[in-house]
Amino acid sequence: MSNSTLLKSSIAKKIAMALSGLFLISFLSLHFFINLMSVFSADVFNSMSHFMGYNPVIQFLMQPILIVGVIFHFVMGFVLEIKNRNARTVAYVKFNGAANSSWASRNMIISGLVVLAFLGLHMYDFWAHEVVYKYVDAKAIDTTRYYSELVAKFESPVRTVLYSLAFVLLALHLWHGFNSSFQSVGFNNKYSKKLHKLGYAFAIIVPVGFIFIALFHHFNN
Amino acid sequence: MASKTINITLKIWRQKNANAKGSMETYKLDNVSTDSSFLEMLDQLNEQLINERQEPIAFDHDCREGICGMCSLYINGEAHGPDRAVTTCQLHMRKFKDGETIYIEPWRAKAFPVIKDLVVDRSAFDRIQQAGGFVSVNTSGRTMDANAIPIAKVDADKAFEAATCIGCGACVATCKNSSAMLFVSAKVSQMALLPQGKVEATQRVLNMVKQMDEEGFGNCTNTGACEVECPKEISLENIARMNREYMKASLKS
């Protein structure tokens, strides 16, 4: 099979979508772990953030891979959504989707779009700020600035609410996405039931944890 | 025991032919026995329409005992209606209430165009089967008896479960993406699990998936709706197996 045929195939697209999703899940776990440290210790959070911000492997290898991963995941999400919408040109008058599937599974495009919009705000808040700090203003290295920058962002109640709402939609996205990714790469066996439980736990714990961190800094400082 | 009867209102998709513009039409039907099957209820409606000199409703049916895969119908927003693990011919009117309004629509998918009223063209499934859903057998007269090959019970059972797919198309109809992956995966699995099918396994999965994509079916997003609505309860495990088979085959070929 030629490469061009493989890339056009529905199953190849589905597997690519799953693998990029699993990659983003692993990044999210790391991000969550670092953010959680901010609740316990400003120093630990500062040192971890500084490492992430200045380590050349992370900055110039991992970060571009992550950006490509994010872009691939949402572009492929749109491509699949358009293809799937075209597969049914006349809609049902009565469609009872709730009878056989979860809302989260049927509306990944909605939860995904909200998360994408949130990413825009998030990149503006932190990533753009970092780029300006390091490369435009070329300010001196300050290993202790990260905690205060984080806390400052969550002073605004509007931003705290927006972040929290986005995490609710992220939870819905993960509720389906985590387990769906494993099914797509062909993992469906005697361990699947346990994995499903882990997936649902992850989909609740991580977003709720992020909300907790946002509220913690909003009310604590 | 005297059977109970109900009076119902039906909203049914009417479409003269493949090119005509269709619409939902409303019909009243009284004295429907709750013991009758859904198709018998439609027979009763058609008799009424014929007596009123109206065009009867076209719908697919054949064996009427849940095995041929001919009957379809999207009833009240669900493929084969609200019951589980049944085809429309096995659905009974006792599942509906007196005075209820029942919506009946054809399978909706670009790959299943409407021919007339509730009848759709499901030949896309035939073309997928023809692309690889078979085992080539040398009929020289020295063909080995299939039963002479030992097969593990667990594999035989899984292959049999996949083979119970009757190709009715409920999976496509119920999927929000009109994906045919449950059907194709059942056909791929039933052979991939057996030694006779392994010989052509690589080409089979590649060709069947290629044909599936060419027919214009959507892509599976693992909502699981197909498994719930499938009258033969074909498992999503088959789709995972097809994905594995496809990955293996892509790397091999």
Short mmCIF file of C-alpha atoms in Angstrom, two decimals:
data_model
loop_
_atom_site.label_atom_id
_atom_site.label_comp_id
_atom_site.label_asym_id
_atom_site.label_seq_id
_atom_site.Cartn_x
_atom_site.Cartn_y
_atom_site.Cartn_z
CA MET A 1 0.00 0.00 0.00
CA SER A 2 1.42 3.37 -0.96
CA ASN A 3 1.83 6.04 1.67
CA SER A 4 -0.69 8.35 0.01
CA THR A 5 -3.40 5.65 0.16
CA LEU A 6 -2.58 4.95 3.79
CA LEU A 7 -2.94 8.63 4.73
CA LYS A 8 -6.32 8.81 3.01
CA SER A 9 -7.65 5.77 4.85
CA SER A 10 -10.31 6.29 7.49
CA ILE A 11 -8.62 3.91 9.93
CA ALA A 12 -5.20 5.57 9.54
CA LYS A 13 -6.81 8.95 10.32
CA LYS A 14 -8.56 7.45 13.33
CA ILE A 15 -5.32 5.96 14.66
CA ALA A 16 -3.44 9.23 14.06
CA MET A 17 -6.17 11.10 15.95
CA ALA A 18 -5.90 8.64 18.84
CA LEU A 19 -2.10 8.76 19.03
CA SER A 20 -2.04 12.57 19.01
CA GLY A 21 -4.73 12.51 21.71
CA LEU A 22 -2.72 10.13 23.88
CA PHE A 23 0.35 12.33 23.40
CA LEU A 24 -1.65 15.38 24.57
CA ILE A 25 -2.96 13.38 27.55
CA SER A 26 0.61 12.59 28.61
CA PHE A 27 1.55 16.28 28.30
CA LEU A 28 -1.56 17.27 30.28
CA SER A 29 -0.53 14.90 33.08
CA LEU A 30 2.90 16.54 33.32
CA HIS A 31 1.37 20.03 33.22
CA PHE A 32 -1.07 19.05 35.97
CA PHE A 33 1.70 17.67 38.16
CA ILE A 34 3.76 20.87 37.87
CA ASN A 35 0.75 23.12 38.51
CA LEU A 36 -0.25 21.06 41.52
CA MET A 37 3.14 21.81 43.05
CA SER A 38 2.16 25.51 43.13
CA VAL A 39 -0.40 24.65 45.81
CA PHE A 40 2.20 23.07 48.07
CA SER A 41 5.38 25.01 47.47
CA ALA A 42 6.18 28.19 45.55
CA ASP A 43 9.87 27.22 45.45
CA VAL A 44 9.28 23.78 43.94
CA PHE A 45 6.88 25.29 41.40
CA ASN A 46 9.42 27.98 40.50
CA SER A 47 12.28 25.54 40.00
CA MET A 48 10.16 23.18 37.88
CA SER A 49 8.83 26.05 35.77
CA HIS A 50 12.32 27.43 35.28
CA PHE A 51 13.55 24.03 34.15
CA MET A 52 10.68 23.77 31.65
CA GLY A 53 11.26 27.33 30.45
CA TYR A 54 15.02 27.21 29.94
CA ASN A 55 16.02 23.60 29.28
CA PRO A 56 17.05 23.55 25.59
CA VAL A 57 15.70 20.01 24.97
CA ILE A 58 12.29 21.02 26.28
CA GLN A 59 12.28 24.45 24.66
CA PHE A 60 13.60 23.58 21.23
CA LEU A 61 12.62 19.92 20.80
CA MET A 62 9.68 19.03 23.04
CA GLN A 63 7.83 22.34 22.72
CA PRO A 64 7.75 22.34 18.90
CA ILE A 65 6.63 18.67 18.98
CA LEU A 66 3.85 19.66 21.37
CA ILE A 67 2.74 22.57 19.19
CA VAL A 68 2.68 20.33 16.12
CA GLY A 69 0.74 17.72 18.14
CA VAL A 70 -1.89 20.25 19.21
CA ILE A 71 -2.29 21.65 15.70
CA PHE A 72 -2.47 18.16 14.17
CA HIS A 73 -5.09 17.03 16.69
CA PHE A 74 -7.47 19.90 16.07
CA VAL A 75 -6.96 20.12 12.30
CA MET A 76 -7.60 16.37 12.01
CA GLY A 77 -10.61 16.81 14.30
CA PHE A 78 -12.09 19.35 11.86
CA VAL A 79 -11.24 17.18 8.83
CA LEU A 80 -13.01 14.17 10.37
CA GLU A 81 -15.99 16.25 11.49
CA ILE A 82 -16.50 17.59 7.95
CA LYS A 83 -16.13 14.11 6.43
CA ASN A 84 -18.60 12.67 8.92
CA ARG A 85 -21.15 15.42 8.38
CA ASN A 86 -20.94 14.82 4.63
CA ALA A 87 -21.68 11.12 5.14
CA ARG A 88 -25.31 12.00 6.06
CA THR A 89 -26.76 14.59 3.73
CA VAL A 90 -30.38 14.28 4.94
CA ALA A 91 -30.79 14.53 8.71
CA TYR A 92 -33.26 12.45 10.71
CA VAL A 93 -36.44 14.22 11.79
CA LYS A 94 -36.18 12.35 15.06
CA PHE A 95 -32.74 11.28 16.33
CA ASN A 96 -32.55 9.81 19.81
CA GLY A 97 -28.78 9.73 20.31
CA ALA A 98 -29.11 9.70 24.11
CA ALA A 99 -30.65 6.20 23.87
CA ASN A 100 -27.39 4.61 22.80
CA SER A 101 -24.42 6.91 23.42
CA SER A 102 -23.11 9.56 25.79
CA TRP A 103 -23.39 13.30 25.12
CA ALA A 104 -19.62 13.58 25.52
CA SER A 105 -19.00 11.01 22.78
CA ARG A 106 -21.36 12.68 20.31
CA ASN A 107 -20.11 16.22 20.89
CA MET A 108 -16.32 15.99 20.85
CA ILE A 109 -16.25 18.84 18.33
CA ILE A 110 -18.06 21.16 20.79
CA SER A 111 -15.91 20.25 23.81
CA GLY A 112 -12.85 20.37 21.53
CA LEU A 113 -13.70 23.84 20.22
CA VAL A 114 -14.14 25.20 23.75
CA VAL A 115 -10.81 23.68 24.78
CA LEU A 116 -9.22 25.16 21.65
CA ALA A 117 -10.63 28.63 22.46
CA PHE A 118 -9.29 28.22 25.98
CA LEU A 119 -5.88 27.29 24.56
CA GLY A 120 -5.90 30.61 22.69
CA LEU A 121 -6.43 32.50 25.96
CA HIS A 122 -3.93 30.29 27.77
CA MET A 123 -1.22 30.80 25.13
CA TYR A 124 -1.83 34.57 25.28
CA ASP A 125 -1.63 34.53 29.08
CA PHE A 126 1.50 32.47 29.55
CA TRP A 127 3.25 31.39 26.34
CA ALA A 128 3.16 34.78 24.58
CA HIS A 129 4.25 36.40 27.82
CA GLU A 130 7.22 34.02 28.03
CA VAL A 131 8.29 34.69 24.44
CA VAL A 132 8.16 38.44 24.99
CA TYR A 133 10.02 38.18 28.31
CA LYS A 134 12.81 35.99 26.94
CA TYR A 135 13.25 36.95 23.32
CA VAL A 136 11.67 40.38 22.71
CA ASP A 137 12.50 42.22 25.91
CA ALA A 138 15.45 39.87 26.55
CA LYS A 139 15.10 40.32 30.29
CA ALA A 140 17.52 38.76 32.74
CA ILE A 141 16.86 35.27 34.07
CA ASP A 142 14.76 35.36 37.20
CA THR A 143 14.20 31.91 38.67
CA THR A 144 11.58 33.08 41.17
CA ARG A 145 9.11 34.96 38.96
CA TYR A 146 6.84 32.05 37.94
CA TYR A 147 4.78 31.64 41.10
CA SER A 148 3.92 35.34 41.31
CA GLU A 149 3.04 35.39 37.59
CA LEU A 150 0.70 32.44 38.09
CA VAL A 151 -1.00 33.98 41.10
CA ALA A 152 -1.38 37.34 39.31
CA LYS A 153 -3.31 35.68 36.47
CA PHE A 154 -5.86 34.20 38.83
CA GLU A 155 -6.59 37.49 40.57
CA SER A 156 -9.21 38.21 37.92
CA PRO A 157 -12.53 36.49 38.72
CA VAL A 158 -13.47 36.53 35.01
CA ARG A 159 -10.32 34.64 34.02
CA THR A 160 -10.75 32.19 36.91
CA VAL A 161 -14.34 31.45 35.82
CA LEU A 162 -13.33 31.11 32.15
CA TYR A 163 -10.54 28.69 33.06
CA SER A 164 -12.88 26.66 35.27
CA LEU A 165 -15.55 26.43 32.56
CA ALA A 166 -12.99 25.32 29.99
CA PHE A 167 -11.85 22.57 32.34
CA VAL A 168 -15.43 21.26 32.63
CA LEU A 169 -15.47 20.90 28.84
CA LEU A 170 -11.98 19.36 28.97
CA ALA A 171 -13.38 16.80 31.40
CA LEU A 172 -16.13 15.91 28.92
CA HIS A 173 -13.58 15.71 26.10
CA LEU A 174 -11.40 13.37 28.15
CA TRP A 175 -14.39 11.34 29.36
CA HIS A 176 -14.78 10.04 25.83
CA GLY A 177 -11.34 10.74 24.38
CA PHE A 178 -9.19 8.81 26.84
CA ASN A 179 -10.92 5.46 26.31
CA SER A 180 -11.71 6.13 22.67
CA SER A 181 -7.99 6.50 21.93
CA PHE A 182 -7.23 3.03 23.23
CA GLN A 183 -10.10 1.50 21.24
CA SER A 184 -8.83 3.25 18.09
CA VAL A 185 -5.33 1.81 18.42
CA GLY A 186 -6.87 -1.64 18.78
CA PHE A 187 -6.71 -2.06 22.56
CA ASN A 188 -9.91 -3.89 23.53
CA ASN A 189 -9.36 -6.95 25.69
CA LYS A 190 -9.80 -8.35 29.21
CA TYR A 191 -8.02 -5.30 30.70
CA SER A 192 -10.32 -2.81 28.98
CA LYS A 193 -12.86 -2.57 31.80
CA LYS A 194 -10.13 -1.58 34.27
CA LEU A 195 -8.66 0.84 31.77
CA HIS A 196 -12.11 2.43 31.26
CA LYS A 197 -12.34 3.09 35.00
CA LEU A 198 -8.88 4.65 34.91
CA GLY A 199 -9.95 6.78 31.94
CA TYR A 200 -13.07 8.06 33.68
CA ALA A 201 -11.05 8.77 36.85
CA PHE A 202 -8.45 10.69 34.83
CA ALA A 203 -11.19 12.66 33.05
CA ILE A 204 -12.55 13.85 36.42
CA ILE A 205 -9.47 14.13 38.62
CA VAL A 206 -7.24 16.15 36.29
CA PRO A 207 -9.76 18.86 35.21
CA VAL A 208 -11.21 19.12 38.73
CA GLY A 209 -7.64 19.40 40.00
CA PHE A 210 -6.93 22.24 37.56
CA ILE A 211 -10.12 24.01 38.72
CA PHE A 212 -9.03 23.54 42.32
CA ILE A 213 -5.62 25.08 41.56
CA ALA A 214 -7.24 28.09 39.83
CA LEU A 215 -9.69 28.64 42.70
CA PHE A 216 -6.96 28.08 45.30
CA HIS A 217 -4.83 30.89 43.91
CA HIS A 218 -7.84 33.14 43.34
CA PHE A 219 -9.07 32.93 46.92
CA ASN A 220 -5.75 32.39 48.69
CA ASN A 221 -3.96 35.45 47.44
CA MET B 1 -56.51 -14.23 26.23
CA ALA B 2 -57.99 -11.38 24.26
CA SER B 3 -55.30 -9.14 22.85
CA LYS B 4 -55.26 -5.46 23.65
CA THR B 5 -55.55 -2.93 20.85
CA ILE B 6 -54.13 0.58 20.61
CA ASN B 7 -54.77 3.60 18.42
CA ILE B 8 -51.66 5.32 17.09
CA THR B 9 -50.53 8.24 14.94
CA LEU B 10 -47.75 7.54 12.46
CA LYS B 11 -45.39 10.07 10.93
CA ILE B 12 -43.78 8.32 7.97
CA TRP B 13 -41.24 9.42 5.36
CA ARG B 14 -42.83 9.30 1.90
CA GLN B 15 -40.70 9.66 -1.21
CA LYS B 16 -41.92 8.68 -4.70
CA ASN B 17 -38.52 7.67 -6.06
CA ALA B 18 -34.79 8.21 -5.67
CA ASN B 19 -34.88 11.65 -7.29
CA ALA B 20 -38.10 12.96 -5.75
CA LYS B 21 -38.16 15.24 -2.74
CA GLY B 22 -39.66 13.41 0.21
CA SER B 23 -41.53 14.57 3.29
CA MET B 24 -43.03 13.26 6.52
CA GLU B 25 -46.72 12.36 6.19
CA THR B 26 -49.15 11.75 9.04
CA TYR B 27 -51.48 8.72 9.27
CA LYS B 28 -53.95 7.60 11.92
CA LEU B 29 -54.25 3.87 12.56
CA ASP B 30 -56.83 2.40 14.97
CA ASN B 31 -57.28 -1.04 16.49
CA VAL B 32 -53.67 -2.17 16.27
CA SER B 33 -53.19 -5.41 18.21
CA THR B 34 -50.35 -5.14 20.71
CA ASP B 35 -49.48 -8.74 19.74
CA SER B 36 -48.75 -7.72 16.16
CA SER B 37 -45.24 -7.10 15.00
CA PHE B 38 -44.17 -3.67 13.77
CA LEU B 39 -44.23 -4.89 10.16
CA GLU B 40 -47.71 -6.38 10.62
CA MET B 41 -48.81 -2.96 11.85
CA LEU B 42 -47.42 -1.47 8.60
CA ASP B 43 -49.27 -4.20 6.65
CA GLN B 44 -52.46 -3.09 8.41
CA LEU B 45 -51.75 0.54 7.50
CA ASN B 46 -51.10 -0.43 3.87
CA GLU B 47 -54.43 -2.28 3.71
CA GLN B 48 -56.09 0.84 5.01
CA LEU B 49 -54.29 2.97 2.40
CA ILE B 50 -55.21 0.57 -0.41
CA ASN B 51 -58.87 0.65 0.69
CA GLU B 52 -58.68 4.44 0.59
CA ARG B 53 -57.13 4.17 -2.91
CA GLN B 54 -53.85 5.65 -1.75
CA GLU B 55 -50.35 4.47 -2.59
CA PRO B 56 -49.18 1.91 0.03
CA ILE B 57 -45.92 2.53 1.87
CA ALA B 58 -42.85 0.77 0.48
CA PHE B 59 -40.66 -0.89 3.12
CA ASP B 60 -38.11 -3.71 3.05
CA HIS B 61 -38.88 -7.10 4.58
CA ASP B 62 -38.33 -10.76 3.83
CA CYS B 63 -38.03 -13.57 6.39
CA ARG B 64 -39.77 -11.71 9.23
CA GLU B 65 -37.94 -13.80 11.80
CA GLY B 66 -34.87 -11.65 12.41
CA ILE B 67 -32.29 -13.40 10.29
CA CYS B 68 -32.38 -12.13 6.70
CA GLY B 69 -31.28 -8.55 7.42
CA MET B 70 -33.81 -7.04 5.03
CA CYS B 71 -35.98 -5.04 7.40
CA SER B 72 -34.70 -1.68 8.51
CA LEU B 73 -36.61 1.46 9.69
CA TYR B 74 -35.53 4.23 12.00
CA ILE B 75 -38.31 4.21 14.59
CA ASN B 76 -38.71 7.06 17.08
CA GLY B 77 -35.08 8.07 16.60
CA GLU B 78 -33.57 4.58 16.92
CA ALA B 79 -32.56 1.90 14.43
CA HIS B 80 -35.03 -1.03 14.63
CA GLY B 81 -36.96 0.91 17.28
CA PRO B 82 -36.70 1.16 21.05
CA ASP B 83 -36.15 -2.54 21.83
CA ARG B 84 -32.68 -4.09 22.13
CA ALA B 85 -31.19 -7.00 20.15
CA VAL B 86 -34.13 -7.24 17.78
CA THR B 87 -34.80 -6.41 14.15
CA THR B 88 -37.89 -4.39 13.21
CA CYS B 89 -39.78 -7.58 12.31
CA GLN B 90 -39.18 -8.82 15.88
CA LEU B 91 -40.36 -5.56 17.43
CA HIS B 92 -43.87 -5.78 18.82
CA MET B 93 -46.55 -3.12 19.16
CA ARG B 94 -46.76 -3.84 22.90
CA LYS B 95 -43.67 -1.63 23.15
CA PHE B 96 -45.82 1.38 22.24
CA LYS B 97 -48.54 3.19 24.15
CA ASP B 98 -52.12 3.89 23.19
CA GLY B 99 -52.33 7.32 21.55
CA GLU B 100 -48.59 7.45 20.85
CA THR B 101 -47.09 9.20 17.83
CA ILE B 102 -44.49 7.02 16.13
CA TYR B 103 -41.88 8.43 13.74
CA ILE B 104 -40.73 6.08 10.95
CA GLU B 105 -37.83 7.11 8.72
CA PRO B 106 -35.54 5.28 6.32
CA TRP B 107 -31.85 4.62 7.15
CA ARG B 108 -30.08 7.93 6.55
CA ALA B 109 -26.62 7.82 4.99
CA LYS B 110 -25.16 9.16 1.77
CA ALA B 111 -23.98 5.61 1.05
CA PHE B 112 -27.56 4.28 1.50
CA PRO B 113 -29.65 6.42 -0.90
CA VAL B 114 -33.45 6.20 -0.60
CA ILE B 115 -35.06 4.24 -3.45
CA LYS B 116 -38.68 4.76 -2.39
CA ASP B 117 -40.39 5.71 0.89
CA LEU B 118 -38.62 3.62 3.55
CA VAL B 119 -36.56 1.47 1.17
CA VAL B 120 -32.85 2.28 0.82
CA ASP B 121 -30.15 0.92 -1.46
CA ARG B 122 -27.74 -1.09 0.68
CA SER B 123 -25.67 -2.48 -2.20
CA ALA B 124 -22.65 -0.58 -0.80
CA PHE B 125 -22.43 -3.44 1.73
CA ASP B 126 -22.41 -5.98 -1.11
CA ARG B 127 -19.53 -4.17 -2.81
CA ILE B 128 -17.55 -4.13 0.46
CA GLN B 129 -18.11 -7.90 0.77
CA GLN B 130 -17.07 -8.44 -2.83
CA ALA B 131 -13.85 -6.52 -2.15
CA GLY B 132 -12.63 -9.22 0.24
CA GLY B 133 -15.28 -10.63 2.55
CA PHE B 134 -14.73 -14.22 1.48
CA VAL B 135 -12.27 -17.10 1.57
CA SER B 136 -11.00 -18.29 -1.82
CA VAL B 137 -11.44 -22.05 -2.09
CA ASN B 138 -9.81 -24.28 -4.67
CA THR B 139 -12.66 -26.41 -5.98
CA SER B 140 -10.45 -28.96 -7.69
CA GLY B 141 -12.16 -31.82 -5.90
CA ARG B 142 -9.41 -32.23 -3.32
CA THR B 143 -10.71 -29.51 -1.02
CA MET B 144 -9.92 -30.21 2.59
CA ASP B 145 -12.84 -30.55 4.98
CA ALA B 146 -12.95 -27.33 7.06
CA ASN B 147 -13.85 -29.32 10.15
CA ALA B 148 -10.57 -31.24 9.90
CA ILE B 149 -8.63 -28.16 11.05
CA PRO B 150 -8.54 -27.83 14.85
CA ILE B 151 -9.64 -24.39 16.03
CA ALA B 152 -9.51 -23.09 19.60
CA LYS B 153 -13.01 -22.87 21.11
CA VAL B 154 -12.56 -19.22 22.09
CA ASP B 155 -11.62 -18.26 18.51
CA ALA B 156 -14.43 -20.34 17.01
CA ASP B 157 -16.93 -18.62 19.33
CA LYS B 158 -15.66 -15.12 18.55
CA ALA B 159 -15.67 -15.85 14.82
CA PHE B 160 -19.22 -17.18 15.11
CA GLU B 161 -20.37 -14.12 17.05
CA ALA B 162 -18.92 -11.86 14.33
CA ALA B 163 -20.53 -14.02 11.65
CA THR B 164 -23.99 -13.46 13.13
CA CYS B 165 -23.97 -9.98 11.53
CA ILE B 166 -26.92 -9.94 9.11
CA GLY B 167 -25.77 -6.81 7.27
CA CYS B 168 -28.97 -4.88 7.97
CA GLY B 169 -27.16 -1.54 8.20
CA ALA B 170 -28.48 -0.49 11.62
CA CYS B 171 -24.91 0.37 12.64
CA VAL B 172 -24.61 2.88 9.80
CA ALA B 173 -28.11 4.25 10.39
CA THR B 174 -27.60 4.79 14.11
CA CYS B 175 -24.05 6.16 13.93
CA LYS B 176 -23.96 9.94 14.03
CA ASN B 177 -21.18 9.70 11.43
CA SER B 178 -22.89 7.05 9.24
CA SER B 179 -19.84 4.86 9.76
CA ALA B 180 -19.89 1.26 8.53
CA MET B 181 -17.03 0.10 10.71
CA LEU B 182 -19.06 -2.30 12.86
CA PHE B 183 -20.29 -4.14 9.76
CA VAL B 184 -16.89 -4.23 8.06
CA SER B 185 -15.12 -5.22 11.27
CA ALA B 186 -17.54 -8.13 11.80
CA LYS B 187 -16.83 -9.39 8.28
CA VAL B 188 -13.07 -8.91 8.71
CA SER B 189 -13.07 -10.53 12.17
CA GLN B 190 -15.04 -13.65 11.36
CA MET B 191 -12.30 -14.65 8.93
CA ALA B 192 -9.25 -13.12 10.62
CA LEU B 193 -9.94 -15.37 13.62
CA LEU B 194 -9.96 -18.61 11.63
CA PRO B 195 -7.00 -20.38 9.98
CA GLN B 196 -8.83 -20.56 6.64
CA GLY B 197 -9.18 -16.78 6.63
CA LYS B 198 -5.65 -15.93 7.70
CA VAL B 199 -4.16 -16.72 4.27
CA GLU B 200 -5.82 -13.72 2.62
CA ALA B 201 -6.06 -11.59 5.78
CA THR B 202 -3.65 -8.84 4.67
CA GLN B 203 -5.32 -8.06 1.36
CA ARG B 204 -8.81 -8.61 2.78
CA VAL B 205 -8.69 -5.87 5.39
CA LEU B 206 -6.94 -3.39 3.08
CA ASN B 207 -9.40 -3.96 0.23
CA MET B 208 -12.53 -3.95 2.38
CA VAL B 209 -11.54 -0.74 4.21
CA LYS B 210 -10.62 0.89 0.87
CA GLN B 211 -14.04 -0.01 -0.55
CA MET B 212 -15.77 1.17 2.64
CA ASP B 213 -14.05 4.57 2.29
CA GLU B 214 -14.91 4.82 -1.40
CA GLU B 215 -18.60 4.22 -0.67
CA GLY B 216 -18.74 7.45 1.35
CA PHE B 217 -19.38 6.11 4.84
CA GLY B 218 -18.24 8.35 7.71
CA ASN B 219 -15.45 7.69 10.17
CA CYS B 220 -15.92 5.87 13.47
CA THR B 221 -15.56 8.06 16.57
CA ASN B 222 -16.22 5.25 19.04
CA THR B 223 -19.54 6.54 20.37
CA GLY B 224 -20.60 2.89 20.73
CA ALA B 225 -24.13 3.57 19.43
CA CYS B 226 -23.77 0.83 16.78
CA GLU B 227 -23.09 -1.87 19.36
CA VAL B 228 -26.16 -0.84 21.38
CA GLU B 229 -28.52 -0.77 18.40
CA CYS B 230 -27.15 -3.83 16.57
CA PRO B 231 -29.86 -6.51 16.46
CA LYS B 232 -27.17 -9.20 16.69
CA GLU B 233 -25.18 -7.42 19.42
CA ILE B 234 -21.95 -7.36 17.40
CA SER B 235 -19.24 -6.14 19.78
CA LEU B 236 -16.98 -3.10 19.44
CA GLU B 237 -14.17 -5.57 20.08
CA ASN B 238 -14.43 -6.35 16.36
CA ILE B 239 -13.65 -2.74 15.42
CA ALA B 240 -10.55 -2.81 17.64
CA ARG B 241 -9.54 -6.09 15.94
CA MET B 242 -10.08 -4.57 12.49
CA ASN B 243 -7.89 -1.59 13.48
CA ARG B 244 -5.15 -4.01 14.60
CA GLU B 245 -5.51 -6.07 11.41
CA TYR B 246 -5.35 -2.90 9.35
CA MET B 247 -2.20 -1.66 11.10
CA LYS B 248 -0.55 -5.07 10.66
CA ALA B 249 -1.55 -5.27 7.01
CA SER B 250 -0.37 -1.73 6.27
CA LEU B 251 3.06 -2.49 7.70
CA LYS B 252 3.30 -5.80 5.83
CA SER B 253 2.21 -4.71 2.37
#
